Short mmCIF file of C-alpha atoms in Angstrom, two decimals:
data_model
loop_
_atom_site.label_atom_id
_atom_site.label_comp_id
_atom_site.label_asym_id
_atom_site.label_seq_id
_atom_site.Cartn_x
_atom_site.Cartn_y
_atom_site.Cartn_z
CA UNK A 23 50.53 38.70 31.00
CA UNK A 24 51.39 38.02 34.63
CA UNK A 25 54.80 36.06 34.26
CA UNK A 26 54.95 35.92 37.58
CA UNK A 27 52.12 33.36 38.40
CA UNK A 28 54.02 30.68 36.71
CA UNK A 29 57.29 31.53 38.28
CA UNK A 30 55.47 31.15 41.64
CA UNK A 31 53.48 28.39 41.43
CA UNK A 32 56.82 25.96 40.06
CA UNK A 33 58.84 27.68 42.94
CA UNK A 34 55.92 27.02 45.69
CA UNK A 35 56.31 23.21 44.17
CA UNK A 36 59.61 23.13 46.25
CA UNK A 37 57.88 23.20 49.22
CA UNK A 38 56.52 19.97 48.48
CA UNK A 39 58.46 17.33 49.93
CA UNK A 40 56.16 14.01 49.83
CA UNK A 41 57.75 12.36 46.51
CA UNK A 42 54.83 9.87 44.80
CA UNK A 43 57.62 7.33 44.83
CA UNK A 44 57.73 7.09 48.61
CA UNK A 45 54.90 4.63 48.77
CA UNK A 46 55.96 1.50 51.01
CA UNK A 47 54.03 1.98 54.03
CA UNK A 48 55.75 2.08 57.67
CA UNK A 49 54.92 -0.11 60.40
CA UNK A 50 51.80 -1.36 58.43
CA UNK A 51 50.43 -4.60 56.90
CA UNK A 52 50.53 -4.66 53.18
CA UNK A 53 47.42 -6.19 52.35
CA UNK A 54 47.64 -9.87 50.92
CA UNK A 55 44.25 -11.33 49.64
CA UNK A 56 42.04 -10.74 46.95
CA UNK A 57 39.38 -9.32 49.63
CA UNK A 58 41.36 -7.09 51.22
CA UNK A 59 42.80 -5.86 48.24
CA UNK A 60 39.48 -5.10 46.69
CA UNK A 61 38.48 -2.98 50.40
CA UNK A 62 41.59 -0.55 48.65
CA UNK A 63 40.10 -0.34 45.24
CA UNK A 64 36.50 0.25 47.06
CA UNK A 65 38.28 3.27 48.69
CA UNK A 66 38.44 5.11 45.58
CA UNK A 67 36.02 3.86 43.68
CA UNK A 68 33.73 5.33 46.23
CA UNK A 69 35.79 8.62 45.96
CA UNK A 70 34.97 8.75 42.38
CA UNK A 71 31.08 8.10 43.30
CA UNK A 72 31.63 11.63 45.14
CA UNK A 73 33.61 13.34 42.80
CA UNK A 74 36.59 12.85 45.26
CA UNK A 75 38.41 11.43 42.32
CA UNK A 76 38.76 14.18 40.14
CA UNK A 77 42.35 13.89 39.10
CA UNK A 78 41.32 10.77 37.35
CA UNK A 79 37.37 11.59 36.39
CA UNK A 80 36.84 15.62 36.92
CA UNK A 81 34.40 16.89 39.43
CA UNK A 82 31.75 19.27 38.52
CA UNK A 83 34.15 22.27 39.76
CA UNK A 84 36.93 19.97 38.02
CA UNK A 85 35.59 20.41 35.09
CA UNK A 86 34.65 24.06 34.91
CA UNK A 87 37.93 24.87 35.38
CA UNK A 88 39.22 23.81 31.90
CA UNK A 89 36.13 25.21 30.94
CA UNK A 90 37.46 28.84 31.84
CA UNK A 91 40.82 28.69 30.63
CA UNK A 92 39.73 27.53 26.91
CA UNK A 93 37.64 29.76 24.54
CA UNK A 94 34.15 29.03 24.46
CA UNK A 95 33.54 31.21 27.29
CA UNK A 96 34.34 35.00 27.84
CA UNK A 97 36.35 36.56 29.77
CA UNK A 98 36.38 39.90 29.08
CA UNK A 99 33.00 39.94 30.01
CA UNK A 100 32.88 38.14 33.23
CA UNK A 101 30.67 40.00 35.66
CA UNK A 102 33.66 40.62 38.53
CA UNK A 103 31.31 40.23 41.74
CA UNK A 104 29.89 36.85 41.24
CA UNK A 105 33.21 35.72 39.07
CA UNK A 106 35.88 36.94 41.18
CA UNK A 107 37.03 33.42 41.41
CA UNK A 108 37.12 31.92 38.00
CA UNK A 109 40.52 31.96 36.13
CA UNK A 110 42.23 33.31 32.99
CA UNK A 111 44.29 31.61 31.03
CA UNK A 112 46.30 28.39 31.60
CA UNK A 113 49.05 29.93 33.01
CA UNK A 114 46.97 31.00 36.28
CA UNK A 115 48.60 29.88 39.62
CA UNK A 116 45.66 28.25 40.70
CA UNK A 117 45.42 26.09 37.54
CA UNK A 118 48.50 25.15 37.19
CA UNK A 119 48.68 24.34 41.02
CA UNK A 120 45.61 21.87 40.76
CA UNK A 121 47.76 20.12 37.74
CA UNK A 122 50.36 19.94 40.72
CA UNK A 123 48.03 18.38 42.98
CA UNK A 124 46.62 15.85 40.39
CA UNK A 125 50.12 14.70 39.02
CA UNK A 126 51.22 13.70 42.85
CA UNK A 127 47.27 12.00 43.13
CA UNK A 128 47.13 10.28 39.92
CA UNK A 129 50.61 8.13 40.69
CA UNK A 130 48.95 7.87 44.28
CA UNK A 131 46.38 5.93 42.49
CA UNK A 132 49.36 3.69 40.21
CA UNK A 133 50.61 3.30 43.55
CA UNK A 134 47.90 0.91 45.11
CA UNK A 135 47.44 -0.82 41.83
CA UNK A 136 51.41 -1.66 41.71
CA UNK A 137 50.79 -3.00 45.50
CA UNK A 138 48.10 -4.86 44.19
CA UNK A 139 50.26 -6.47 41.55
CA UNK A 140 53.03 -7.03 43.70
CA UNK A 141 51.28 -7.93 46.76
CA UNK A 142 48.36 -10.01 46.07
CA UNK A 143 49.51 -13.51 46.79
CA UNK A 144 47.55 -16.98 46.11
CA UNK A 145 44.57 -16.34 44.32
CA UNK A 146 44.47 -14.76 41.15
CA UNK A 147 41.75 -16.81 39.11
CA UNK A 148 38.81 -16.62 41.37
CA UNK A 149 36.30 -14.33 39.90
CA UNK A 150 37.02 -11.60 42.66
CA UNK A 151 40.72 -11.92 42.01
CA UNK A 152 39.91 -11.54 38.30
CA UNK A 153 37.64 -8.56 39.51
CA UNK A 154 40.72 -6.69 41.28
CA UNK A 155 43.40 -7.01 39.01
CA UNK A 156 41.25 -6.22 35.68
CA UNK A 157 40.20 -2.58 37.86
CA UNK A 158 43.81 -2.08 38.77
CA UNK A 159 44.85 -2.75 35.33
CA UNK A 160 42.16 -0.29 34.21
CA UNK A 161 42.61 2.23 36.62
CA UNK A 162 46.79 2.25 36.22
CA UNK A 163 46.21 2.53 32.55
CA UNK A 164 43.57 5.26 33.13
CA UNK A 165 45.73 7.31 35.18
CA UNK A 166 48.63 7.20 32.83
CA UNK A 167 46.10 7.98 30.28
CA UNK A 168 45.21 11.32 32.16
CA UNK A 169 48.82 12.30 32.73
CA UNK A 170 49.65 11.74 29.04
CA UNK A 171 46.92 14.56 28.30
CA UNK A 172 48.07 16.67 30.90
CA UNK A 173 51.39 16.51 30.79
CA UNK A 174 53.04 15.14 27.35
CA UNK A 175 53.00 16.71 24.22
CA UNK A 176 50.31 15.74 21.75
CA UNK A 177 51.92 12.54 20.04
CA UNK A 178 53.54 13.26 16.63
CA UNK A 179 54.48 9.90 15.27
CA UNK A 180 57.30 11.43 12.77
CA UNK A 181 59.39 12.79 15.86
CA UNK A 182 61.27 10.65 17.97
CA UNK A 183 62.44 12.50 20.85
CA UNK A 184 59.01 13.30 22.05
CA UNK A 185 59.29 13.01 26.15
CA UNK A 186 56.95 10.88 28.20
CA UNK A 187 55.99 9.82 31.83
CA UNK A 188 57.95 7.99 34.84
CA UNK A 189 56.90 4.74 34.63
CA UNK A 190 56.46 3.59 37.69
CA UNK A 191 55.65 -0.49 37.98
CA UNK A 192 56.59 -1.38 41.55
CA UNK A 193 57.08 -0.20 44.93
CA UNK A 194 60.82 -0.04 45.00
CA UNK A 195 61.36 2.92 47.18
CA UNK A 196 64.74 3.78 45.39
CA UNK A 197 63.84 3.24 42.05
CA UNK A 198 63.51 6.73 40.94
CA UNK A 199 62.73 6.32 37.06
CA UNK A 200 63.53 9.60 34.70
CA UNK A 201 60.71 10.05 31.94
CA UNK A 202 60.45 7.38 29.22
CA UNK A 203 60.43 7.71 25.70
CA UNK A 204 56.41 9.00 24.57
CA UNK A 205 56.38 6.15 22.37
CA UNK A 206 57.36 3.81 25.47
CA UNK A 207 54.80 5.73 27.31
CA UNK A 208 52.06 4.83 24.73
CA UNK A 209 52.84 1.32 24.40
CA UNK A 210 52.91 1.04 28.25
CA UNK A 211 48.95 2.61 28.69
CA UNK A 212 48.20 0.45 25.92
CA UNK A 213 49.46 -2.87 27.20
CA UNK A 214 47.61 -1.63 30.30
CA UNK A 215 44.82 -1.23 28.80
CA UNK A 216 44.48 -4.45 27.14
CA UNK A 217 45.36 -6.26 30.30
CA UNK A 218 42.14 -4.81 31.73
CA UNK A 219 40.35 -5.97 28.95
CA UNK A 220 41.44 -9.82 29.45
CA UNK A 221 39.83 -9.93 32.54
CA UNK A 222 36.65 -8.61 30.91
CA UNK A 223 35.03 -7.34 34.18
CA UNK A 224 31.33 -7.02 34.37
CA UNK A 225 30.30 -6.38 37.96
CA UNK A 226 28.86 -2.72 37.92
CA UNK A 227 30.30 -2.56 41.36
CA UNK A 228 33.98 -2.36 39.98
CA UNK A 229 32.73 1.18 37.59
CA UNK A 230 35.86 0.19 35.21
CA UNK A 231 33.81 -2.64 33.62
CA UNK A 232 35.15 -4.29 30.28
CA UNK A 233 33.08 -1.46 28.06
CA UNK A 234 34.23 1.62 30.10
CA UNK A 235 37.59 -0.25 29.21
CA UNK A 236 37.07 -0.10 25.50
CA UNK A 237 35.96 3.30 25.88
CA UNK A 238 39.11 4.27 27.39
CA UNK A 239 41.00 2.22 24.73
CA UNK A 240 38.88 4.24 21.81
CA UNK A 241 40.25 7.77 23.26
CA UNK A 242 43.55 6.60 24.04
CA UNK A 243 43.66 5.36 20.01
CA UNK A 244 42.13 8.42 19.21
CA UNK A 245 44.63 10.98 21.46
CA UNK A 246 47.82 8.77 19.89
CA UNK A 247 46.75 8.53 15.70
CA UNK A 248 45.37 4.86 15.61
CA UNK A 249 42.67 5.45 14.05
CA UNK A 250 41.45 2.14 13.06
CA UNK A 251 41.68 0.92 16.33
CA UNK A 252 39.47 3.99 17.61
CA UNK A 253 37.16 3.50 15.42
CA UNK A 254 37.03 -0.45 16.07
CA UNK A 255 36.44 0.56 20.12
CA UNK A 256 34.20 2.82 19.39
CA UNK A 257 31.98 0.65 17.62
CA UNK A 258 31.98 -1.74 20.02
CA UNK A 259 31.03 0.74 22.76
CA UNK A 260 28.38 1.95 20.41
CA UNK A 261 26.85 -1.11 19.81
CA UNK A 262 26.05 -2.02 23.90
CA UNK A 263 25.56 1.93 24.32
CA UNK A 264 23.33 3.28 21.46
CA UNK A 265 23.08 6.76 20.29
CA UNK A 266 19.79 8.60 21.83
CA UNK A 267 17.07 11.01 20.43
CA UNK A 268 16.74 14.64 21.35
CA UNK A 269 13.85 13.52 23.96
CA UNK A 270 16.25 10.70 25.67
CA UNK A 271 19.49 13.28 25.22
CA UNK A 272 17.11 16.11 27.20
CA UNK A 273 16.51 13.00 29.78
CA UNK A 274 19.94 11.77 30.36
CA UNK A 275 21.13 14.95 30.46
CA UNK A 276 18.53 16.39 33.32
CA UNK A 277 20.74 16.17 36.30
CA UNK A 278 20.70 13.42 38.50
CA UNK A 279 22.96 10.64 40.67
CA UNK A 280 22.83 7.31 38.28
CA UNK A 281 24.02 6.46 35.29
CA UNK A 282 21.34 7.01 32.73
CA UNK A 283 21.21 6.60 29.08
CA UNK A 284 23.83 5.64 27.54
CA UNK A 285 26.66 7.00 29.92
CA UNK A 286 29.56 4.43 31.40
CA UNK A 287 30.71 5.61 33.94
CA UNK A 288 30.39 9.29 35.82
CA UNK A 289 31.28 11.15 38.38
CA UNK A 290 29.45 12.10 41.75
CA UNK A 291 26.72 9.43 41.61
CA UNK A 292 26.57 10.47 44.85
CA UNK A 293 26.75 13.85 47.29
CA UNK A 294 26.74 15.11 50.54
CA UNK A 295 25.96 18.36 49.21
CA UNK A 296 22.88 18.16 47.30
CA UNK A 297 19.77 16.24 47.26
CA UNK A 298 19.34 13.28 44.61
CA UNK A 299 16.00 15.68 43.39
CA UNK A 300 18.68 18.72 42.64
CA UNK A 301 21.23 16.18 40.94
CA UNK A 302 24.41 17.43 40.46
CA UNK A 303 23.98 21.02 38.20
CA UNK A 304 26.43 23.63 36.90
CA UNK A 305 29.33 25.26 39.03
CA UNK A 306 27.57 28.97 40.03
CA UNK A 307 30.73 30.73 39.78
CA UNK A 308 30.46 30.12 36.07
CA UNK A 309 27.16 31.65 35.33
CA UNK A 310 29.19 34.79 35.45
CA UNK A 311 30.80 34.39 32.29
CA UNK A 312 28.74 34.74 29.49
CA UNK A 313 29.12 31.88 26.69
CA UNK A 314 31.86 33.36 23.67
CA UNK A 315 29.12 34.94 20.76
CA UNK A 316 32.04 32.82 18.62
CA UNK A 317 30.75 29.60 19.79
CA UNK A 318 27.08 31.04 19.28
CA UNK A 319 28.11 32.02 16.10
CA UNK A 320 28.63 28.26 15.08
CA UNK A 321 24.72 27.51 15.22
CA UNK A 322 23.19 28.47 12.45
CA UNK A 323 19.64 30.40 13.09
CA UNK A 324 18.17 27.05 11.68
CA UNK A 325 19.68 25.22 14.83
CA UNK A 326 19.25 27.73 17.14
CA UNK A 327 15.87 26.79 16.91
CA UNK A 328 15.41 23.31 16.42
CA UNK A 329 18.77 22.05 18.18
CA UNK A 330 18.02 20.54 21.31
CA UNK A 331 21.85 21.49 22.51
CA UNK A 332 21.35 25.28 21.99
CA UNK A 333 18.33 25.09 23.85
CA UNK A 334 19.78 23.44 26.57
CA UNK A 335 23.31 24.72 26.81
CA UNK A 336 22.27 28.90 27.56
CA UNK A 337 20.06 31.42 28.10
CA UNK A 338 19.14 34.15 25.03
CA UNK A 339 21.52 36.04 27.72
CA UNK A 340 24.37 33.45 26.63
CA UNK A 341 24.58 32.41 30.45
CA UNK A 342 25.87 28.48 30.82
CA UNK A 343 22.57 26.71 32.19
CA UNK A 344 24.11 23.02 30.70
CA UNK A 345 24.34 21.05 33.72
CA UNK A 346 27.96 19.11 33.66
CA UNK A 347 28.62 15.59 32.72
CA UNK A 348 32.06 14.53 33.70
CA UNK A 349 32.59 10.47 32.77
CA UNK A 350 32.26 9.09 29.04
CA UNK A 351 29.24 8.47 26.89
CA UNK A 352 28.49 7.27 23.38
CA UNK A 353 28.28 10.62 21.76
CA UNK A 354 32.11 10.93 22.17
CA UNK A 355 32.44 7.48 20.78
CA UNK A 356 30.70 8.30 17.81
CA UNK A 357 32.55 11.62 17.31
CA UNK A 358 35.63 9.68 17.83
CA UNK A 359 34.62 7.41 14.90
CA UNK A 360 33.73 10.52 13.12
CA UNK A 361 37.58 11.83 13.31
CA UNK A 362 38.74 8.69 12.98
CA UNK A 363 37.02 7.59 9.98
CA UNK A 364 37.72 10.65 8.21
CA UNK A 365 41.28 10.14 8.85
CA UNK A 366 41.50 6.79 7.09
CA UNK A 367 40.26 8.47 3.94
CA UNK A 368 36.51 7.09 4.87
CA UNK A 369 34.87 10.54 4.08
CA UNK A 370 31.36 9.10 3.35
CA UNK A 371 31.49 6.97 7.19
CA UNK A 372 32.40 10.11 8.55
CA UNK A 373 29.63 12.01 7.52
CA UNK A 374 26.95 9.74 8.16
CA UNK A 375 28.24 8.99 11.73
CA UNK A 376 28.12 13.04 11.74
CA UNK A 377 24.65 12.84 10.12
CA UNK A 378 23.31 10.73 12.83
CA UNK A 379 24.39 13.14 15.60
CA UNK A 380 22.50 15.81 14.49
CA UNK A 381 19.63 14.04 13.40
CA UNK A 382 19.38 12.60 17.00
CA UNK A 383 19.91 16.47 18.34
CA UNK A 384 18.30 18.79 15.29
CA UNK A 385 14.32 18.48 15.02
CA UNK A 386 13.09 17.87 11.18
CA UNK A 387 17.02 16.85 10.58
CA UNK A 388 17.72 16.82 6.69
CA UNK A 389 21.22 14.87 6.55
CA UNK A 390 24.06 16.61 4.63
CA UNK A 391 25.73 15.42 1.54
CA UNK A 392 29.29 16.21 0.54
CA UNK A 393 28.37 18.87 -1.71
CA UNK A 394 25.79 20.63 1.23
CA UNK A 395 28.96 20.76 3.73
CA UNK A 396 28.00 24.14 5.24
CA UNK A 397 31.28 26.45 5.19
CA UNK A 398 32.74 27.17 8.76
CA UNK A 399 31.56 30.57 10.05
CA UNK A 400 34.57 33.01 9.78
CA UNK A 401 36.12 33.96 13.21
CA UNK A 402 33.96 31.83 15.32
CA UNK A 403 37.20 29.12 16.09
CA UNK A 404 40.35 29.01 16.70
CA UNK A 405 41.68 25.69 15.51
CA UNK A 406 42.28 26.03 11.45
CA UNK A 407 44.69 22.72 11.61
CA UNK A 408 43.72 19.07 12.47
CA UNK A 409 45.66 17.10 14.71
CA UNK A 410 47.86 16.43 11.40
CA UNK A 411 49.26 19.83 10.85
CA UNK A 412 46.52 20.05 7.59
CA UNK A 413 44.47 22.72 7.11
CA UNK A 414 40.66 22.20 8.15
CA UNK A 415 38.64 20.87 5.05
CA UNK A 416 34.73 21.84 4.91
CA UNK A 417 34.24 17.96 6.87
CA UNK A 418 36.90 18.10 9.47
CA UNK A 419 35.28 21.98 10.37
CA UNK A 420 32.29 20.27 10.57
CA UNK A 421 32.98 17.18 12.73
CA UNK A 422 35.21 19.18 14.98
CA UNK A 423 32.08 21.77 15.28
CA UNK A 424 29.79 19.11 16.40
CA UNK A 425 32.26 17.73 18.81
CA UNK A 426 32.33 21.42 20.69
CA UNK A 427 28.73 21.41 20.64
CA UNK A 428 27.99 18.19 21.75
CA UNK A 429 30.69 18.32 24.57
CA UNK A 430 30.21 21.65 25.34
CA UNK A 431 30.96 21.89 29.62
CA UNK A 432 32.45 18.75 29.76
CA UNK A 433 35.95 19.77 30.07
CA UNK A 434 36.70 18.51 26.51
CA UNK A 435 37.44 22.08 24.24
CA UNK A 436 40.81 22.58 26.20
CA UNK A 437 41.98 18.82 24.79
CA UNK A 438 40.28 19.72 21.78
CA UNK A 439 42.53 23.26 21.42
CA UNK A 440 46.02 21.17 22.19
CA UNK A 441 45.32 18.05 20.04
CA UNK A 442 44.41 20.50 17.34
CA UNK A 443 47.69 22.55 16.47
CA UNK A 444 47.60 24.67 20.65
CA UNK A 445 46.56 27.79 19.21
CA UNK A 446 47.86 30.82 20.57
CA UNK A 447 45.41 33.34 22.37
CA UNK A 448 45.47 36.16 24.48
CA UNK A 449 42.23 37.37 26.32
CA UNK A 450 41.93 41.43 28.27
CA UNK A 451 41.82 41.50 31.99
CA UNK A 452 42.22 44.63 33.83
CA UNK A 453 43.78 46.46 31.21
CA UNK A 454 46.73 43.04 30.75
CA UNK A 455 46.93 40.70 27.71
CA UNK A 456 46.88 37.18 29.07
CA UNK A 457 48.42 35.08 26.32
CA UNK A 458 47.74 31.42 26.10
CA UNK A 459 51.27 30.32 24.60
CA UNK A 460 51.43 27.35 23.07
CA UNK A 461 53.86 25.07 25.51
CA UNK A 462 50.97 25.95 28.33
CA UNK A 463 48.53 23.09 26.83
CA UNK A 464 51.34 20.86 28.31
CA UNK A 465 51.38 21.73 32.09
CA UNK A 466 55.15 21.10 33.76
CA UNK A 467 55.96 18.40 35.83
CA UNK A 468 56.35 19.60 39.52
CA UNK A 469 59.72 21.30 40.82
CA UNK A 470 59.53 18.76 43.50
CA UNK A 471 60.27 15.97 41.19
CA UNK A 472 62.64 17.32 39.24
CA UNK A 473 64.61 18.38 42.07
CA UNK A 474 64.67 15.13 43.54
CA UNK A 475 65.08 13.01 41.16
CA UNK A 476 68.48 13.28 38.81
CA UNK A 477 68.36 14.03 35.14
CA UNK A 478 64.37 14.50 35.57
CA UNK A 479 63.83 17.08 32.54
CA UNK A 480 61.19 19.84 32.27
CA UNK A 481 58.33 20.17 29.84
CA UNK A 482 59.21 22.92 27.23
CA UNK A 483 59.30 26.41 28.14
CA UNK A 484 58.85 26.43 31.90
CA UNK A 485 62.68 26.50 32.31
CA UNK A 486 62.35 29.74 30.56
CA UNK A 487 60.06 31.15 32.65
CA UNK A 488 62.15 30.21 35.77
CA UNK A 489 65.01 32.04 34.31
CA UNK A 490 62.89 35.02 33.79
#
């Protein structure tokens, strides 16, 4: 393993000197009003319409990206002229530097929406008002969201000294803030989250409506153990969004600019680089690594020929051909019920919610009972713990199966591989092991924080690497 990469990549973060903090502009006009505070949300709303937002919502290269440092595609047999540029293992410079560049982007974001808050004087009830603080809320409580993932431990709620983000509410130039409790952390995105939901936006125009709200609040439940409340989001997202067949799957997922189906929000609705006939289709670079014969291995030969997902993820040559969906749909939701139903001791809900996934993706589907709970193929995963430390039953290995099917190339296994116990990994490259270590799930906060601001600590692990 190349030990060096890390050691780079957090000393290159020195070099850095723009602190996210420094955020009260210089001889400008803070905006005041309701309109011209919605002209700064516009800004990046429109960046996420062009995948220009991808710290918060992934682009199509975004997402990739996670893609190749997780497991369900291999390395070893990447074809090295057409591949030269995809990556390793999470500890590769490059990916760790774009976790750099998304950490100082994301509280770029929570910067605008704590102007907003502070700034925005007089009207606050008219229905545009209502409009720019419920999409601030949404988008602040989004972005924490996003750096919990990235860089927080999974949430344990038996430990107590679990570390979590700056929270950052104003723009108080010398208010430096050290990280917060996790639990503060969670109960911040949370009351965040709900605040967006108050304002119950509905104007398309604003992409964080009121149900891309709930969705957000189902995976935020979902990341952080609540699982009633999950489910109880979920639901609700299900029942405006409803679950579609294998022909209206195939549709939604042909590649094109809108929303379609039952999708909430998305990125790159829009692009200067391809036509709205191509739609937006799979990252090239990554048709030179062949799809893992483990994750194959998980369709049985009965789905590999009725399951609309097999036939539409890769070739008989195991070559990606899926094109990417980066945004939130109601699959997830109902795999999120899924989980989350099976965690309140609901075994039966789970299953049918699992049932009507694959009857809505498996032609002449014949639903599963508990004693017909196929057993999981041996060797073809590497989680064999839930996010509760316990041992995979016949129905968790089944619900988390689906979930890597279903979400396969949409930057979800890497999440899936940290909430579920980080397994350790190594993959060959040019005669190296490359060892996916467990602390790398969590990526470190940037040297240029740490250095600036006192008593700042560092995620697990990457102090160790320093040293080294």
């Amino acid at each position: 393993m190349k030990k060096y990469s890390i050691v780079f990549i957090l000393l290159l973060s020195l070099a850095s000197c723009k602190n996210f903090l420094d955020i009260k502009p210089h001889e400008e006009v803070i905006p005041e009003t309701a309109e011209e505070f919605s002209a700064l949300l516009h800004s990046h709303l429109d960046d996420l319409d062009r995948g220009n937002l991808d710290c918060l919502i992934e682009s199509t290269q975004k997402v990739t990206l996670y893609e190749q440092v997780a497991d369900n595609l291999e390395v070893a047999l990447t074809d090295k002229s057409a591949g030269q540029a995809l990556k390793i293992y999470p500890g590769d410079i490059y990916t760790m530097s774009i976790n750099k560049t998304d950490y100082s982007s994301l509280y770029e974001i929570i910067r605008d929406c704590n102007i907003i808050f502070g700034e925005m004087k007089g009207d606050k009830e008219s229905d545009l008002a209502k409009n720019v603080l419920g999409t601030a809320y949404a988008m602040r409580g989004a972005c924490y969201y996003e750096l919990l993932r990235r860089f927080c431990e999974v949430y344990d709620p038996n430990k107590s000294d679990q570390l979590g983000l700056q929270i950052v509410t104003t723009f108080d130039m010398e208010n430096w803030p050290v990280r917060s409790s996790l639990k503060k952390t969670i109960d911040f995105i949370e009351d965040d989250l709900k605040k967006a939901l108050s304002y119950n936006v509905q104007d398309d125009i604003y992409r964080f409506t009121a149900p891309v709200v709930k969705g957000y609040l189902s995976r935020f439940y979902f990341w952080t153990r609540q699982w009633d409340k999950a489910a109880d989001f979920a639901t609700q997202v299900m029942a405006a969004y409803p679950l579609l067949d294998r022909d209206g799957y195939k549709e939604m997922m042909t590649p094109a600019y809108s929303l379609k189906g039952n999708m909430l929000i998305k990125s790159e609705t829009i692009s200067s680089s391809t036509t709205e006939s191509e739609g937006v289709g799979t990252y090239e670079p990554i048709k030179a690594r062949p799809v893992s014969k483990r994750f194959i291995d998980t369709f049985s030969d009965e789905e590999k020929a009725n399951d609309i997902r097999y036939e539409m993820n890769f070739t008989v040559k195991r070559i990606t051909k899926k094109f990417i969906f980066s945004g939130m749909r109601s699959a997830e939701m109902l795999l999120i019920r899924a989980e989350s139903y099976y965690h309140m001791g609901e075994q039966g809900l789970a299953l049918d919610d699992i049932n009507t996934l694959r009857s809505n993706r498996i032609k002449d589907y014949v639903p599963l009972t508990m004693d017909q709970l196929p057993e999981p193929v041996e060797g073809t995963d590497l989680i064999t713990v839930d996010v509760t430390g316990a041992s995979l039953t016949r129905l968790m290995s089944l619900i988390l199966t689906e979930r890597r099917k279903e979400l396969f190339m949409e930057g979800d296994r890497f999440f899936e591989l940290k909430r579920n116990g980080s397994p350790e990994f190594w993959v060959p490259e040019q005669g190296q092991k490359f060892v996916t270590r467990k602390f790398m799930y969590t990526y470190p906060i940037p040297l240029t924080d740490v250095d600036i601001v006192p008593g700042l600590q560092q995620n697990e692990g990457y102090d160790e690497f320093i040293i080294r």
